[in-house]
Amino acid sequence: MKSEPLLISGPCSVETEDQLMTTAQLLANTGKVSVLRAGIWKPRTRPGEFEGIGSIGLEWLKRAKAETGLPTAVEVATAKHVEEALASGVDILWVGARSTANPFTVQEIADALRGIDVPVLVKNPVNPDLQLWAGALERINKAGISKLGAIHRGFSSFEKSAFRNEPMWEIAIQLRTLCPELPIINDPSHICGNSELIPYIAQKALDLDMQGLMIEAHMDPSKAWTDAKQQVSPAALAEIVGNFNLRQPESKDAAFIDKLTELRKEIDKIDDLVLQKLADRMRITQKIGEYKRDNKVTILQVNRWDDIMKKRTAFAKALKLDRNFTEKFLELVHAESIRLQTEVMNVEAKMP
Ligand code: PEP
Ligand code: MN
């Protein structure tokens, strides 16, 4: 069985000394939490909302650490935050999503960290931009920070969905490909925006082999001053973690390896066939392009495209393929066909 993931938990915001101490103690008692998180300075969308308890909260956090033995993690957004947090003995710092989106802020934090090898976690930027995320990690790394990690907290999107922030898993996977050694921690609380979906997103993160989770917890979530809907009680957290299905990234079992190798061989064969057929399709597309060009017909016939989409999606449905996947696939194939035909159109017609 795979060892349990690193679990960072604690309130969205430190509110009062009692709220922090009680929450921290309950979390420590679950025996599942490795790091206590707490927001001291809160970035809020509108001014006038509770903007964090500020420096006094660091004193309470020091007490929580002494009494529970849990290392602590705090969000920093300015050089002053970095100095204060380190002076108070905070163990791990994290850069919030709004800060990651701003290279000036990230540079200020990086400069304040120079020469201090404290672990730093960098949340993904609010907008779905892999380069901005990687760039922030790079700036912190260049300041001499070697214990780096990323936090995947989802991305802002115009589309309405069940999530507060769209997971866009592919961006986290691209970061994994770019920096294979970098630990990635998933933050289902900020992805979901409500407590109900947290188990589902957390399990998915574990199935994608993410190294840890950051889950907001509060002694009494309904009374939380910030992010009340997405916080869970320490008891609920213990239940969520207890229900995880922990899978291993690999198995040494010979029968399992044999079966997997066999299935993968089948997939390889099918992928080759799919590519072969796609190449055949594109060659015909090209022919059609030449034919349209020689007969002075436009590339796109909207009716034909509508017809293809309708027929193919109905067929795909009968084959039990996911609709969204089929549509995306067909759109990609169509876009490539148009690109090819545009190329053909712009070559002088061959003389017969
Ligand atoms: C937080 O972790 O409380 C927080 C403000 O997160 P984010 O930067 O992801 O919005
Ligand atoms: Mn929060």
mmCIF file of C-alpha atoms and ligand atoms in Angstrom:
data_model
loop_
_atom_site.group_PDB
_atom_site.id
_atom_site.type_symbol
_atom_site.label_atom_id
_atom_site.label_comp_id
_atom_site.label_asym_id
_atom_site.label_seq_id
_atom_site.Cartn_x
_atom_site.Cartn_y
_atom_site.Cartn_z
ATOM 1 C CA MET A 1 0.000 0.000 0.000
ATOM 2 C CA LYS A 2 1.239 3.486 -0.855
ATOM 3 C CA SER A 3 2.173 5.636 2.136
ATOM 4 C CA GLU A 4 -0.345 8.305 3.032
ATOM 5 C CA PRO A 5 0.018 11.627 1.159
ATOM 6 C CA LEU A 6 1.445 14.673 2.914
ATOM 7 C CA LEU A 7 -1.568 16.426 4.388
ATOM 8 C CA ILE A 8 -1.464 20.160 5.058
ATOM 9 C CA SER A 9 -4.551 21.358 6.857
ATOM 10 C CA GLY A 10 -5.797 24.248 8.937
ATOM 11 C CA PRO A 11 -8.138 27.192 8.747
ATOM 12 C CA CYS A 12 -8.427 29.446 5.720
ATOM 13 C CA SER A 13 -7.794 32.350 8.130
ATOM 14 C CA VAL A 14 -6.614 32.691 11.675
ATOM 15 C CA GLU A 15 -9.561 34.402 13.410
ATOM 16 C CA THR A 16 -9.027 34.220 17.165
ATOM 17 C CA GLU A 17 -6.491 32.568 19.431
ATOM 18 C CA ASP A 18 -9.105 30.079 20.592
ATOM 19 C CA GLN A 19 -10.251 29.224 17.048
ATOM 20 C CA LEU A 20 -6.655 28.512 16.013
ATOM 21 C CA MET A 21 -5.664 26.558 19.108
ATOM 22 C CA THR A 22 -8.821 24.414 19.138
ATOM 23 C CA THR A 23 -8.700 23.722 15.404
ATOM 24 C CA ALA A 24 -4.973 22.890 15.542
ATOM 25 C CA GLN A 25 -5.441 20.530 18.491
ATOM 26 C CA LEU A 26 -8.370 18.716 16.837
ATOM 27 C CA LEU A 27 -6.374 18.368 13.612
ATOM 28 C CA ALA A 28 -3.321 17.040 15.458
ATOM 29 C CA ASN A 29 -5.560 14.539 17.293
ATOM 30 C CA THR A 30 -6.702 13.009 13.978
ATOM 31 C CA GLY A 31 -3.130 11.789 13.540
ATOM 32 C CA LYS A 32 -3.453 12.405 9.802
ATOM 33 C CA VAL A 33 -2.180 15.970 9.467
ATOM 34 C CA SER A 34 1.520 16.674 8.837
ATOM 35 C CA VAL A 35 1.516 20.469 8.572
ATOM 36 C CA LEU A 36 -0.725 23.171 10.050
ATOM 37 C CA ARG A 37 -1.695 25.845 7.517
ATOM 38 C CA ALA A 38 -3.202 29.208 8.418
ATOM 39 C CA GLY A 39 -3.866 32.460 6.570
ATOM 40 C CA ILE A 40 -2.531 35.470 8.469
ATOM 41 C CA TRP A 41 -2.790 38.064 5.697
ATOM 42 C CA LYS A 42 -5.772 37.386 3.442
ATOM 43 C CA PRO A 43 -6.000 38.506 -0.149
ATOM 44 C CA ARG A 44 -9.674 39.356 -0.647
ATOM 45 C CA THR A 45 -11.553 40.207 -3.779
ATOM 46 C CA ARG A 46 -13.268 43.291 -2.318
ATOM 47 C CA PRO A 47 -11.861 45.792 0.211
ATOM 48 C CA GLY A 48 -13.732 45.975 3.481
ATOM 49 C CA GLU A 49 -13.955 42.216 3.905
ATOM 50 C CA PHE A 50 -11.904 40.592 6.691
ATOM 51 C CA GLU A 51 -8.327 40.953 5.495
ATOM 52 C CA GLY A 52 -6.619 38.674 7.960
ATOM 53 C CA ILE A 53 -5.769 39.032 11.636
ATOM 54 C CA GLY A 54 -2.187 40.127 10.829
ATOM 55 C CA SER A 55 1.000 39.784 12.846
ATOM 56 C CA ILE A 56 -0.661 38.901 16.170
ATOM 57 C CA GLY A 57 -1.783 35.648 14.511
ATOM 58 C CA LEU A 58 1.870 34.636 14.160
ATOM 59 C CA GLU A 59 2.189 34.600 17.952
ATOM 60 C CA TRP A 60 -0.807 32.255 18.212
ATOM 61 C CA LEU A 61 0.609 30.099 15.450
ATOM 62 C CA LYS A 62 3.867 29.787 17.402
ATOM 63 C CA ARG A 63 1.829 28.548 20.389
ATOM 64 C CA ALA A 64 -0.152 26.108 18.210
ATOM 65 C CA LYS A 65 3.110 24.696 16.902
ATOM 66 C CA ALA A 66 4.563 24.332 20.410
ATOM 67 C CA GLU A 67 1.433 22.615 21.738
ATOM 68 C CA THR A 68 0.694 20.280 18.838
ATOM 69 C CA GLY A 69 4.194 19.672 17.494
ATOM 70 C CA LEU A 70 2.912 20.396 13.982
ATOM 71 C CA PRO A 71 5.139 22.448 11.669
ATOM 72 C CA THR A 72 3.365 25.537 10.330
ATOM 73 C CA ALA A 73 2.737 27.036 6.882
ATOM 74 C CA VAL A 74 1.678 30.582 6.044
ATOM 75 C CA GLU A 75 0.967 32.542 2.860
ATOM 76 C CA VAL A 76 3.345 35.431 2.182
ATOM 77 C CA ALA A 77 2.696 38.167 -0.354
ATOM 78 C CA THR A 78 5.308 40.826 0.505
ATOM 79 C CA ALA A 79 8.910 41.026 1.748
ATOM 80 C CA LYS A 80 7.565 42.149 5.138
ATOM 81 C CA HIS A 81 5.384 39.031 5.395
ATOM 82 C CA VAL A 82 8.443 36.868 4.689
ATOM 83 C CA GLU A 83 10.494 38.601 7.399
ATOM 84 C CA GLU A 84 7.727 38.439 9.998
ATOM 85 C CA ALA A 85 6.802 34.822 9.279
ATOM 86 C CA LEU A 86 10.420 33.652 9.480
ATOM 87 C CA ALA A 87 11.055 35.689 12.638
ATOM 88 C CA SER A 88 8.080 33.893 14.238
ATOM 89 C CA GLY A 89 9.420 30.460 13.365
ATOM 90 C CA VAL A 90 6.989 29.564 10.559
ATOM 91 C CA ASP A 91 8.352 26.405 8.884
ATOM 92 C CA ILE A 92 6.932 26.570 5.357
ATOM 93 C CA LEU A 93 5.917 29.586 3.272
ATOM 94 C CA TRP A 94 3.539 29.579 0.351
ATOM 95 C CA VAL A 95 2.946 32.063 -2.451
ATOM 96 C CA GLY A 96 -0.761 32.607 -3.153
ATOM 97 C CA ALA A 97 -2.467 32.392 -6.531
ATOM 98 C CA ARG A 98 -2.852 36.151 -6.901
ATOM 99 C CA SER A 99 0.824 36.734 -6.120
ATOM 100 C CA THR A 100 2.031 34.039 -8.545
ATOM 101 C CA ALA A 101 0.184 35.912 -11.292
ATOM 102 C CA ASN A 102 2.374 38.983 -10.655
ATOM 103 C CA PRO A 103 6.118 38.637 -11.388
ATOM 104 C CA PHE A 104 6.882 41.899 -9.475
ATOM 105 C CA THR A 105 5.421 40.369 -6.315
ATOM 106 C CA VAL A 106 7.133 37.030 -6.864
ATOM 107 C CA GLN A 107 10.473 38.808 -7.356
ATOM 108 C CA GLU A 108 9.965 40.813 -4.151
ATOM 109 C CA ILE A 109 9.296 37.576 -2.242
ATOM 110 C CA ALA A 110 12.273 35.862 -3.898
ATOM 111 C CA ASP A 111 14.594 38.748 -2.953
ATOM 112 C CA ALA A 112 13.398 38.623 0.654
ATOM 113 C CA LEU A 113 14.136 34.877 0.728
ATOM 114 C CA ARG A 114 17.693 35.114 -0.611
ATOM 115 C CA GLY A 115 20.098 33.152 1.567
ATOM 116 C CA ILE A 116 17.381 31.460 3.669
ATOM 117 C CA ASP A 117 16.659 27.866 2.708
ATOM 118 C CA VAL A 118 13.090 27.604 3.949
ATOM 119 C CA PRO A 119 10.653 25.318 2.056
ATOM 120 C CA VAL A 120 8.419 27.329 -0.288
ATOM 121 C CA LEU A 121 5.252 26.194 -2.045
ATOM 122 C CA VAL A 122 4.003 28.117 -5.073
ATOM 123 C CA LYS A 123 0.296 28.060 -5.886
ATOM 124 C CA ASN A 124 -0.689 28.112 -9.523
ATOM 125 C CA PRO A 125 -1.577 31.584 -10.833
ATOM 126 C CA VAL A 126 -5.265 32.542 -10.939
ATOM 127 C CA ASN A 127 -5.191 32.432 -14.752
ATOM 128 C CA PRO A 128 -4.449 29.197 -16.620
ATOM 129 C CA ASP A 129 -0.863 29.996 -17.596
ATOM 130 C CA LEU A 130 1.746 27.263 -17.138
ATOM 131 C CA GLN A 131 4.643 29.616 -17.947
ATOM 132 C CA LEU A 132 3.630 32.043 -15.212
ATOM 133 C CA TRP A 133 3.527 29.172 -12.700
ATOM 134 C CA ALA A 134 6.884 27.789 -13.852
ATOM 135 C CA GLY A 135 8.328 31.318 -13.953
ATOM 136 C CA ALA A 136 7.393 31.977 -10.326
ATOM 137 C CA LEU A 137 8.975 28.681 -9.249
ATOM 138 C CA GLU A 138 12.080 29.614 -11.212
ATOM 139 C CA ARG A 139 12.350 33.067 -9.592
ATOM 140 C CA ILE A 140 12.147 31.530 -6.099
ATOM 141 C CA ASN A 141 14.596 28.790 -7.065
ATOM 142 C CA LYS A 142 17.078 31.374 -8.403
ATOM 143 C CA ALA A 143 17.008 33.058 -4.995
ATOM 144 C CA GLY A 144 18.606 29.868 -3.632
ATOM 145 C CA ILE A 145 15.474 28.069 -2.412
ATOM 146 C CA SER A 146 15.980 24.364 -3.045
ATOM 147 C CA LYS A 147 13.029 22.904 -1.124
ATOM 148 C CA LEU A 148 10.359 23.886 -3.595
ATOM 149 C CA GLY A 149 6.896 22.533 -4.238
ATOM 150 C CA ALA A 150 3.860 23.545 -6.272
ATOM 151 C CA ILE A 151 0.243 23.782 -5.170
ATOM 152 C CA HIS A 152 -2.480 23.084 -7.719
ATOM 153 C CA ARG A 153 -5.543 25.130 -6.646
ATOM 154 C CA GLY A 154 -7.384 25.400 -9.948
ATOM 155 C CA PHE A 155 -7.838 28.265 -12.383
ATOM 156 C CA SER A 156 -10.275 31.076 -12.848
ATOM 157 C CA SER A 157 -12.577 30.534 -15.795
ATOM 158 C CA PHE A 158 -15.373 32.461 -17.469
ATOM 159 C CA GLU A 159 -17.329 29.242 -17.926
ATOM 160 C CA LYS A 160 -19.807 28.484 -15.166
ATOM 161 C CA SER A 161 -19.155 25.092 -13.632
ATOM 162 C CA ALA A 162 -19.560 23.086 -10.460
ATOM 163 C CA PHE A 163 -16.137 24.293 -9.323
ATOM 164 C CA ARG A 164 -14.994 27.590 -7.838
ATOM 165 C CA ASN A 165 -11.776 27.196 -9.813
ATOM 166 C CA GLU A 166 -11.524 24.848 -12.770
ATOM 167 C CA PRO A 167 -9.018 22.051 -12.039
ATOM 168 C CA MET A 168 -7.586 22.010 -15.586
ATOM 169 C CA TRP A 169 -5.588 18.923 -14.579
ATOM 170 C CA GLU A 170 -3.647 19.053 -17.830
ATOM 171 C CA ILE A 171 -1.763 22.168 -16.652
ATOM 172 C CA ALA A 172 -0.609 20.407 -13.479
ATOM 173 C CA ILE A 173 0.392 17.406 -15.586
ATOM 174 C CA GLN A 174 2.357 19.681 -17.927
ATOM 175 C CA LEU A 175 4.186 21.122 -14.898
ATOM 176 C CA ARG A 176 4.980 17.554 -13.813
ATOM 177 C CA THR A 177 6.418 16.860 -17.272
ATOM 178 C CA LEU A 178 8.424 20.103 -17.182
ATOM 179 C CA CYS A 179 9.809 19.507 -13.650
ATOM 180 C CA PRO A 180 9.501 15.753 -12.886
ATOM 181 C CA GLU A 181 11.169 16.076 -9.476
ATOM 182 C CA LEU A 182 8.956 18.898 -8.207
ATOM 183 C CA PRO A 183 6.379 17.754 -5.636
ATOM 184 C CA ILE A 184 2.849 18.881 -6.479
ATOM 185 C CA ILE A 185 0.265 19.316 -3.760
ATOM 186 C CA ASN A 186 -3.386 19.523 -4.662
ATOM 187 C CA ASP A 187 -5.693 22.041 -2.965
ATOM 188 C CA PRO A 188 -9.201 20.621 -3.430
ATOM 189 C CA SER A 189 -10.684 23.299 -1.113
ATOM 190 C CA HIS A 190 -10.006 26.180 -3.499
ATOM 191 C CA ILE A 191 -10.818 24.085 -6.567
ATOM 192 C CA CYS A 192 -14.215 23.032 -5.206
ATOM 193 C CA GLY A 193 -15.365 26.099 -3.281
ATOM 194 C CA ASN A 194 -17.659 23.782 -1.318
ATOM 195 C CA SER A 195 -16.977 20.905 1.019
ATOM 196 C CA GLU A 196 -19.094 18.294 -0.831
ATOM 197 C CA LEU A 197 -16.829 17.893 -3.842
ATOM 198 C CA ILE A 198 -13.567 17.756 -1.852
ATOM 199 C CA PRO A 199 -13.356 13.936 -1.542
ATOM 200 C CA TYR A 200 -13.831 13.507 -5.286
ATOM 201 C CA ILE A 201 -11.148 16.037 -6.286
ATOM 202 C CA ALA A 202 -8.727 14.853 -3.585
ATOM 203 C CA GLN A 203 -9.052 11.236 -4.749
ATOM 204 C CA LYS A 204 -8.503 12.276 -8.346
ATOM 205 C CA ALA A 205 -5.331 14.156 -7.310
ATOM 206 C CA LEU A 206 -4.050 11.036 -5.551
ATOM 207 C CA ASP A 207 -4.853 8.931 -8.609
ATOM 208 C CA LEU A 208 -2.736 11.348 -10.651
ATOM 209 C CA ASP A 209 0.082 10.627 -8.177
ATOM 210 C CA MET A 210 0.207 14.086 -6.635
ATOM 211 C CA GLN A 211 2.372 14.084 -3.529
ATOM 212 C CA GLY A 212 0.098 15.818 -1.080
ATOM 213 C CA LEU A 213 -3.078 17.696 -0.277
ATOM 214 C CA MET A 214 -3.837 21.067 1.269
ATOM 215 C CA ILE A 215 -7.343 21.021 2.732
ATOM 216 C CA GLU A 216 -8.869 23.885 4.691
ATOM 217 C CA ALA A 217 -10.314 22.861 8.063
ATOM 218 C CA HIS A 218 -12.061 24.846 10.787
ATOM 219 C CA MET A 219 -13.367 23.855 14.224
ATOM 220 C CA ASP A 220 -16.813 25.146 13.157
ATOM 221 C CA PRO A 221 -16.850 25.686 9.375
ATOM 222 C CA SER A 222 -20.266 27.364 9.220
ATOM 223 C CA LYS A 223 -18.952 30.162 11.468
ATOM 224 C CA ALA A 224 -15.706 30.720 9.515
ATOM 225 C CA TRP A 225 -14.923 34.348 8.679
ATOM 226 C CA THR A 226 -13.576 33.399 5.230
ATOM 227 C CA ASP A 227 -14.299 30.549 2.791
ATOM 228 C CA ALA A 228 -16.975 29.093 5.094
ATOM 229 C CA LYS A 229 -18.544 26.899 2.398
ATOM 230 C CA GLN A 230 -15.369 25.033 1.539
ATOM 231 C CA GLN A 231 -13.937 24.388 5.009
ATOM 232 C CA VAL A 232 -14.428 21.050 6.707
ATOM 233 C CA SER A 233 -14.378 20.144 10.396
ATOM 234 C CA PRO A 234 -11.384 18.163 11.668
ATOM 235 C CA ALA A 235 -13.698 15.135 12.088
ATOM 236 C CA ALA A 236 -14.899 15.427 8.477
ATOM 237 C CA LEU A 237 -11.290 15.738 7.352
ATOM 238 C CA ALA A 238 -10.365 12.529 9.159
ATOM 239 C CA GLU A 239 -13.291 10.785 7.461
ATOM 240 C CA ILE A 240 -12.319 12.055 4.002
ATOM 241 C CA VAL A 241 -8.724 10.892 4.486
ATOM 242 C CA GLY A 242 -9.861 7.565 5.961
ATOM 243 C CA ASN A 243 -11.913 6.870 2.828
ATOM 244 C CA PHE A 244 -9.075 7.482 0.380
ATOM 245 C CA ASN A 245 -8.293 4.672 -1.962
ATOM 246 C CA LEU A 246 -4.495 4.719 -1.913
ATOM 247 C CA ARG A 247 -3.058 3.246 -5.078
ATOM 248 C CA GLN A 248 0.590 2.674 -5.791
ATOM 249 C CA PRO A 249 2.308 4.328 -8.757
ATOM 250 C CA GLU A 250 3.827 0.936 -9.636
ATOM 251 C CA SER A 251 3.599 -2.714 -8.689
ATOM 252 C CA LYS A 252 6.342 -5.342 -8.554
ATOM 253 C CA ASP A 253 3.851 -8.209 -8.889
ATOM 254 C CA ALA A 254 4.932 -10.305 -11.905
ATOM 255 C CA ALA A 255 1.391 -11.307 -12.983
ATOM 256 C CA PHE A 256 0.303 -7.665 -12.817
ATOM 257 C CA ILE A 257 3.313 -6.531 -14.878
ATOM 258 C CA ASP A 258 2.658 -9.235 -17.504
ATOM 259 C CA LYS A 259 -1.000 -8.317 -17.891
ATOM 260 C CA LEU A 260 -0.180 -4.592 -18.024
ATOM 261 C CA THR A 261 2.495 -5.171 -20.675
ATOM 262 C CA GLU A 262 0.026 -7.173 -22.747
ATOM 263 C CA LEU A 263 -2.669 -4.499 -22.525
ATOM 264 C CA ARG A 264 -0.157 -1.767 -23.325
ATOM 265 C CA LYS A 265 0.947 -3.670 -26.420
ATOM 266 C CA GLU A 266 -2.682 -3.712 -27.579
ATOM 267 C CA ILE A 267 -2.935 0.037 -26.999
ATOM 268 C CA ASP A 268 0.320 0.636 -28.922
ATOM 269 C CA LYS A 269 -1.055 -1.327 -31.870
ATOM 270 C CA ILE A 270 -4.338 0.576 -31.854
ATOM 271 C CA ASP A 271 -2.554 3.944 -31.582
ATOM 272 C CA ASP A 272 -0.464 3.046 -34.643
ATOM 273 C CA LEU A 273 -3.648 2.143 -36.518
ATOM 274 C CA VAL A 274 -5.392 5.353 -35.471
ATOM 275 C CA LEU A 275 -2.413 7.408 -36.685
ATOM 276 C CA GLN A 276 -2.260 5.443 -39.924
ATOM 277 C CA LYS A 277 -5.955 6.099 -40.531
ATOM 278 C CA LEU A 278 -5.575 9.774 -39.651
ATOM 279 C CA ALA A 279 -2.775 10.068 -42.204
ATOM 280 C CA ASP A 280 -5.039 8.387 -44.803
ATOM 281 C CA ARG A 281 -7.795 10.823 -43.913
ATOM 282 C CA MET A 282 -5.520 13.844 -44.278
ATOM 283 C CA ARG A 283 -4.323 12.658 -47.688
ATOM 284 C CA ILE A 284 -7.939 12.535 -48.888
ATOM 285 C CA THR A 285 -8.560 15.953 -47.325
ATOM 286 C CA GLN A 286 -5.653 17.271 -49.340
ATOM 287 C CA LYS A 287 -7.123 15.793 -52.531
ATOM 288 C CA ILE A 288 -10.464 17.431 -51.783
ATOM 289 C CA GLY A 289 -8.586 20.714 -51.245
ATOM 290 C CA GLU A 290 -6.980 20.462 -54.669
ATOM 291 C CA TYR A 291 -10.331 19.627 -56.207
ATOM 292 C CA LYS A 292 -12.030 22.596 -54.499
ATOM 293 C CA ARG A 293 -9.165 24.887 -55.548
ATOM 294 C CA ASP A 294 -9.323 23.801 -59.190
ATOM 295 C CA ASN A 295 -13.102 24.348 -59.165
ATOM 296 C CA LYS A 296 -12.892 27.666 -57.276
ATOM 297 C CA VAL A 297 -14.920 26.459 -54.284
ATOM 298 C CA THR A 298 -14.338 27.717 -50.702
ATOM 299 C CA ILE A 299 -12.680 25.471 -48.140
ATOM 300 C CA LEU A 300 -15.433 25.534 -45.552
ATOM 301 C CA GLN A 301 -18.970 24.348 -46.219
ATOM 302 C CA VAL A 302 -20.774 24.893 -42.937
ATOM 303 C CA ASN A 303 -23.587 22.458 -43.735
ATOM 304 C CA ARG A 304 -21.142 19.663 -44.386
ATOM 305 C CA TRP A 305 -19.382 20.327 -41.070
ATOM 306 C CA ASP A 306 -22.693 20.370 -39.153
ATOM 307 C CA ASP A 307 -23.624 17.127 -40.819
ATOM 308 C CA ILE A 308 -20.309 15.482 -39.882
ATOM 309 C CA MET A 309 -20.606 16.616 -36.260
ATOM 310 C CA LYS A 310 -24.171 15.290 -35.943
ATOM 311 C CA LYS A 311 -23.504 11.923 -37.549
ATOM 312 C CA ARG A 312 -20.161 11.294 -35.870
ATOM 313 C CA THR A 313 -21.294 12.298 -32.388
ATOM 314 C CA ALA A 314 -24.340 10.018 -32.715
ATOM 315 C CA PHE A 315 -22.075 7.152 -33.808
ATOM 316 C CA ALA A 316 -19.618 7.923 -30.986
ATOM 317 C CA LYS A 317 -22.488 7.896 -28.511
ATOM 318 C CA ALA A 318 -23.521 4.452 -29.721
ATOM 319 C CA LEU A 319 -19.902 3.379 -29.172
ATOM 320 C CA LYS A 320 -20.153 4.740 -25.617
ATOM 321 C CA LEU A 321 -17.459 7.351 -26.188
ATOM 322 C CA ASP A 322 -17.609 10.499 -24.077
ATOM 323 C CA ARG A 323 -19.380 13.324 -25.940
ATOM 324 C CA ASN A 324 -16.989 16.059 -24.863
ATOM 325 C CA PHE A 325 -14.000 13.947 -25.910
ATOM 326 C CA THR A 326 -15.544 13.129 -29.308
ATOM 327 C CA GLU A 327 -16.409 16.753 -30.019
ATOM 328 C CA LYS A 328 -12.939 17.965 -29.090
ATOM 329 C CA PHE A 329 -11.347 15.235 -31.208
ATOM 330 C CA LEU A 330 -13.508 16.001 -34.258
ATOM 331 C CA GLU A 331 -12.881 19.726 -33.908
ATOM 332 C CA LEU A 332 -9.129 19.091 -33.870
ATOM 333 C CA VAL A 333 -9.358 16.900 -36.956
ATOM 334 C CA HIS A 334 -11.487 19.532 -38.676
ATOM 335 C CA ALA A 335 -9.068 22.347 -37.772
ATOM 336 C CA GLU A 336 -6.173 20.314 -39.214
ATOM 337 C CA SER A 337 -8.165 19.593 -42.400
ATOM 338 C CA ILE A 338 -8.810 23.313 -42.845
ATOM 339 C CA ARG A 339 -5.136 24.082 -42.266
ATOM 340 C CA LEU A 340 -4.114 21.539 -44.891
ATOM 341 C CA GLN A 341 -6.671 22.756 -47.410
ATOM 342 C CA THR A 342 -5.599 26.370 -46.840
ATOM 343 C CA GLU A 343 -2.048 25.330 -47.725
ATOM 344 C CA VAL A 344 -3.298 23.569 -50.852
ATOM 345 C CA MET A 345 -5.442 26.555 -51.869
ATOM 346 C CA ASN A 346 -2.448 28.828 -51.776
ATOM 347 C CA VAL A 347 -0.419 26.742 -54.163
ATOM 348 C CA GLU A 348 -0.867 27.606 -57.808
ATOM 349 C CA ALA A 349 -3.270 25.247 -59.564
ATOM 350 C CA LYS A 350 -1.448 22.539 -61.472
ATOM 351 C CA MET A 351 -1.880 22.639 -65.195
ATOM 352 C CA PRO A 352 -3.673 19.542 -66.452
HETATM 353 C C1 PEP B 1 -5.705 30.280 0.730
HETATM 354 O O1 PEP B 1 -5.020 29.247 0.624
HETATM 355 O O2 PEP B 1 -6.366 30.563 1.725
HETATM 356 C C2 PEP B 1 -5.789 31.171 -0.444
HETATM 357 C C3 PEP B 1 -6.073 32.454 -0.330
HETATM 358 O O3 PEP B 1 -5.606 30.511 -1.566
HETATM 359 P P1 PEP B 1 -5.415 30.980 -3.099
HETATM 360 O O4 PEP B 1 -4.158 31.798 -3.138
HETATM 361 O O5 PEP B 1 -5.297 29.671 -3.780
HETATM 362 O O6 PEP B 1 -6.653 31.737 -3.501
HETATM 363 MN MN MN B 2 -9.150 30.081 1.633
#
